[in-house]
Short mmCIF file of C-alpha atoms in Angstrom, two decimals:
data_model
loop_
_atom_site.label_atom_id
_atom_site.label_comp_id
_atom_site.label_asym_id
_atom_site.label_seq_id
_atom_site.Cartn_x
_atom_site.Cartn_y
_atom_site.Cartn_z
CA MET A 1 41.61 27.64 -49.45
CA ALA A 2 38.22 26.81 -48.20
CA THR A 3 35.95 25.72 -50.67
CA ASN A 4 32.34 24.30 -51.22
CA THR A 5 30.90 26.66 -48.56
CA ALA A 6 27.32 26.02 -47.48
CA GLY A 7 25.59 28.21 -45.13
CA THR A 8 22.04 27.66 -43.81
CA ARG A 9 20.13 29.93 -41.74
CA ALA A 10 17.61 28.96 -39.01
CA ALA A 11 14.05 30.82 -39.60
CA ASP A 12 14.07 33.98 -37.35
CA THR A 13 11.06 33.99 -35.00
CA ASP A 14 9.82 37.40 -33.91
CA VAL A 15 7.83 37.76 -30.58
CA ASP A 16 5.63 40.78 -29.98
CA ALA A 17 6.91 43.23 -27.32
CA GLY A 18 5.46 42.59 -24.01
CA THR A 19 4.91 39.30 -23.78
CA ASP A 20 6.64 36.82 -21.15
CA ALA A 21 9.19 35.74 -23.98
CA ASP A 22 10.51 39.28 -24.26
CA THR A 23 10.62 40.64 -20.81
CA ASP A 24 11.98 40.11 -17.20
CA MET A 25 9.68 40.30 -14.43
CA ASP A 26 11.01 41.51 -11.12
CA VAL A 27 9.97 40.34 -7.55
CA ASP A 28 6.83 42.41 -7.79
CA GLY A 29 5.75 41.20 -10.96
CA GLN A 30 6.65 44.49 -12.85
CA VAL A 31 8.49 44.54 -16.13
CA SER A 32 12.26 45.35 -15.65
CA GLY A 33 13.26 45.36 -19.16
CA ALA A 34 13.54 43.37 -22.56
CA VAL A 35 15.33 40.28 -22.69
CA PRO A 36 17.20 40.20 -26.15
CA GLY A 37 16.29 37.31 -28.39
CA VAL A 38 18.62 34.67 -29.27
CA ARG A 39 19.36 34.15 -32.97
CA HIS A 40 20.42 30.54 -34.08
CA ASP A 41 22.48 30.10 -37.40
CA THR A 42 24.07 26.83 -38.70
CA PHE A 43 26.77 26.80 -41.35
CA THR A 44 29.43 24.25 -42.78
CA VAL A 45 32.53 24.95 -44.53
CA GLU A 46 34.59 22.01 -46.28
CA CYS A 47 38.05 22.24 -47.84
CA HIS A 48 40.60 20.01 -48.94
CA LEU A 49 44.09 19.86 -47.49
CA PRO A 50 47.00 17.76 -48.92
CA ALA A 51 48.00 15.77 -45.96
CA PRO A 52 46.65 12.76 -44.15
CA PRO A 53 43.98 12.89 -41.44
CA SER A 54 46.87 12.19 -38.98
CA SER A 55 48.52 15.26 -39.75
CA VAL A 56 45.52 17.22 -39.89
CA PHE A 57 44.45 16.07 -36.71
CA GLU A 58 47.94 17.07 -35.14
CA ALA A 59 47.54 20.46 -36.17
CA PHE A 60 44.53 20.80 -33.62
CA ALA A 61 45.97 18.67 -31.13
CA ASP A 62 50.00 20.11 -30.96
CA THR A 63 49.72 23.23 -29.30
CA PRO A 64 52.55 24.92 -30.88
CA VAL A 65 51.30 23.95 -34.29
CA ARG A 66 47.67 25.11 -33.23
CA ARG A 67 48.97 28.53 -32.37
CA ARG A 68 50.20 29.18 -36.05
CA TRP A 69 46.70 29.34 -37.22
CA PHE A 70 44.39 29.88 -34.14
CA LYS A 71 44.68 33.24 -32.86
CA LEU A 72 42.37 36.06 -31.51
CA PRO A 73 42.65 39.44 -33.20
CA GLY A 74 44.77 42.06 -31.53
CA ARG A 75 47.54 41.93 -29.21
CA GLN A 76 47.79 38.56 -27.53
CA VAL A 77 47.31 38.40 -23.92
CA SER A 78 46.88 35.24 -22.70
CA TYR A 79 46.76 31.55 -24.03
CA ASP A 80 46.05 28.01 -22.36
CA HIS A 81 45.36 24.77 -24.37
CA ASP A 82 44.44 21.46 -22.81
CA PHE A 83 43.64 18.84 -25.82
CA THR A 84 41.52 16.43 -23.86
CA VAL A 85 37.99 15.58 -23.37
CA ASN A 86 36.57 18.12 -20.71
CA GLY A 87 39.59 19.96 -21.42
CA GLY A 88 39.67 22.99 -23.46
CA GLU A 89 41.06 26.24 -24.66
CA THR A 90 41.17 29.68 -23.25
CA ALA A 91 42.50 33.07 -24.96
CA SER A 92 42.36 36.68 -24.66
CA SER A 93 43.51 39.66 -26.44
CA VAL A 94 43.17 43.51 -26.99
CA PHE A 95 41.95 44.68 -30.29
CA THR A 96 42.34 48.08 -31.34
CA ILE A 97 41.18 50.22 -34.34
CA PRO A 98 42.13 53.76 -35.11
CA ASP A 99 39.45 56.41 -33.45
CA ALA A 100 37.77 53.85 -31.12
CA PRO A 101 38.11 52.43 -27.77
CA PRO A 102 40.07 49.18 -27.56
CA GLU A 103 37.92 45.94 -27.20
CA ARG A 104 38.82 42.91 -24.93
CA LEU A 105 38.17 39.64 -26.34
CA ALA A 106 38.15 36.39 -24.85
CA TYR A 107 37.53 32.91 -25.72
CA THR A 108 36.66 29.80 -23.94
CA SER A 109 35.84 26.33 -25.17
CA ARG A 110 35.53 22.83 -23.93
CA TYR A 111 36.32 19.40 -25.89
CA LEU A 112 33.24 17.05 -25.94
CA ASP A 113 34.54 14.34 -28.14
CA ILE A 114 37.99 13.64 -29.68
CA THR A 115 38.15 10.65 -32.08
CA PRO A 116 41.92 10.71 -33.02
CA GLY A 117 42.61 11.29 -36.74
CA SER A 118 38.69 11.39 -37.40
CA ARG A 119 36.64 13.88 -35.26
CA ILE A 120 36.69 16.69 -32.96
CA VAL A 121 33.58 18.21 -31.28
CA TYR A 122 33.90 21.17 -28.76
CA ALA A 123 31.66 24.22 -27.54
CA TYR A 124 33.10 27.63 -27.20
CA THR A 125 32.01 31.01 -26.33
CA SER A 126 33.12 34.40 -27.46
CA HIS A 127 33.32 37.58 -25.16
CA VAL A 128 33.60 41.14 -26.21
CA ASP A 129 34.33 43.18 -23.02
CA ASP A 130 33.02 40.40 -20.71
CA VAL A 131 29.67 40.52 -22.57
CA PRO A 132 29.01 37.09 -24.04
CA ARG A 133 28.48 37.69 -28.00
CA TRP A 134 27.95 34.11 -29.13
CA THR A 135 28.40 30.51 -28.22
CA SER A 136 28.68 27.58 -30.63
CA LEU A 137 28.76 23.94 -31.12
CA VAL A 138 31.60 23.05 -33.56
CA THR A 139 31.85 19.43 -35.24
CA VAL A 140 35.34 18.92 -37.29
CA GLU A 141 35.19 15.79 -39.35
CA LEU A 142 38.56 14.46 -41.19
CA HIS A 143 37.60 12.06 -44.03
CA PRO A 144 40.67 10.66 -45.97
CA GLU A 145 41.05 10.97 -49.75
CA ALA A 146 43.51 9.69 -52.11
CA ASP A 147 45.57 12.66 -52.13
CA GLY A 148 44.94 14.09 -48.62
CA THR A 149 41.89 15.04 -46.36
CA HIS A 150 38.50 16.38 -46.74
CA VAL A 151 37.64 18.77 -43.63
CA ARG A 152 34.25 19.33 -42.87
CA TRP A 153 33.46 22.10 -40.28
CA THR A 154 30.08 22.69 -38.99
CA GLU A 155 29.19 25.24 -36.32
CA GLN A 156 25.50 25.51 -34.61
CA ALA A 157 25.91 29.10 -33.26
CA ALA A 158 23.73 30.76 -30.81
CA PHE A 159 24.06 34.79 -30.94
CA LEU A 160 23.43 35.94 -27.29
CA THR A 161 24.13 39.71 -27.73
CA PRO A 162 24.00 41.23 -30.98
CA SER A 163 26.56 43.88 -32.32
CA ALA A 164 25.39 47.36 -33.27
CA GLU A 165 25.10 45.88 -36.80
CA PRO A 166 23.44 42.40 -36.19
CA ASP A 167 22.83 41.50 -39.49
CA HIS A 168 26.71 41.27 -40.10
CA ASP A 169 27.10 39.03 -36.97
CA PHE A 170 26.50 35.88 -38.97
CA PRO A 171 28.65 36.45 -42.02
CA HIS A 172 31.34 37.75 -39.55
CA LEU A 173 31.60 34.29 -37.81
CA ARG A 174 31.54 32.46 -41.15
CA GLY A 175 34.10 34.50 -42.81
CA ALA A 176 36.31 34.27 -39.90
CA THR A 177 36.11 30.44 -40.16
CA ARG A 178 36.97 30.50 -43.58
CA LEU A 179 39.97 32.62 -42.76
CA ARG A 180 40.83 30.20 -39.88
CA LEU A 181 40.70 27.25 -42.35
CA ASN A 182 43.01 28.71 -44.75
CA GLY A 183 45.59 29.51 -41.91
CA LEU A 184 44.88 25.70 -40.85
CA ALA A 185 45.95 24.81 -44.58
CA ALA A 186 49.19 27.10 -44.12
CA ALA A 187 50.04 25.41 -40.81
CA VAL A 188 49.57 21.70 -42.32
CA LYS A 189 51.81 22.62 -45.31
CA SER A 190 54.47 24.35 -43.50
CA ASP A 191 54.45 21.11 -40.89
CA ALA A 192 54.98 18.92 -43.89
CA ASN A 193 57.50 20.83 -45.44
CA PRO A 194 59.75 22.38 -42.78
CA VAL A 195 62.38 24.90 -43.76
CA HIS A 196 65.90 24.12 -42.82
CA GLN A 197 67.52 26.79 -41.17
CA PRO A 198 71.31 27.52 -42.05
CA GLY A 199 73.67 25.51 -39.84
CA LYS A 200 71.00 23.04 -38.79
CA GLN A 201 71.53 20.87 -41.99
CA LYS A 202 72.69 17.29 -41.26
CA SER A 203 76.17 16.94 -42.66
CA ASP A 204 77.33 13.87 -44.62
CA GLY A 205 80.88 14.34 -43.66
#
């Protein structure tokens, strides 16, 4: 569903090993180990949804609707959502793949700006096995169109702890955001066209 995707990557800056930017110093002034560099990336994903901005906004604000499209991979362990400025969202899960130990995933966010029907700004951090992997500032903009809403989702991410394949970290995050917007589109469509359950239809008699 996500279309017109644009990705831009900040220039990587390498620092020679042994400089103060690369190392920690202990109390005696001795080198205690390398400090991992932080990689910064920015990307924008845009899509069109056939629903008014108010309905798309509710898909973020209404917790049961949000849970249809926002989930961590794996078995869900906990979830809490407070859609207010200075409130936020916390979620955790256990993710398992064959021939690998399970991973404990955790997500925490804080809402910084909420403009009903128009804009949501929040910051979040993702952890794997209690290690902060990346943190990001997200700006979601909702622009009315004649036949729905134009969604513009921008992330400014700082990758704090690289994975075993660091070159895959940025594409993974951008791809996950695309999939999340696909889920948002499905949730908005489902909410706009509720399925009537047998025995629940209104009778004229």
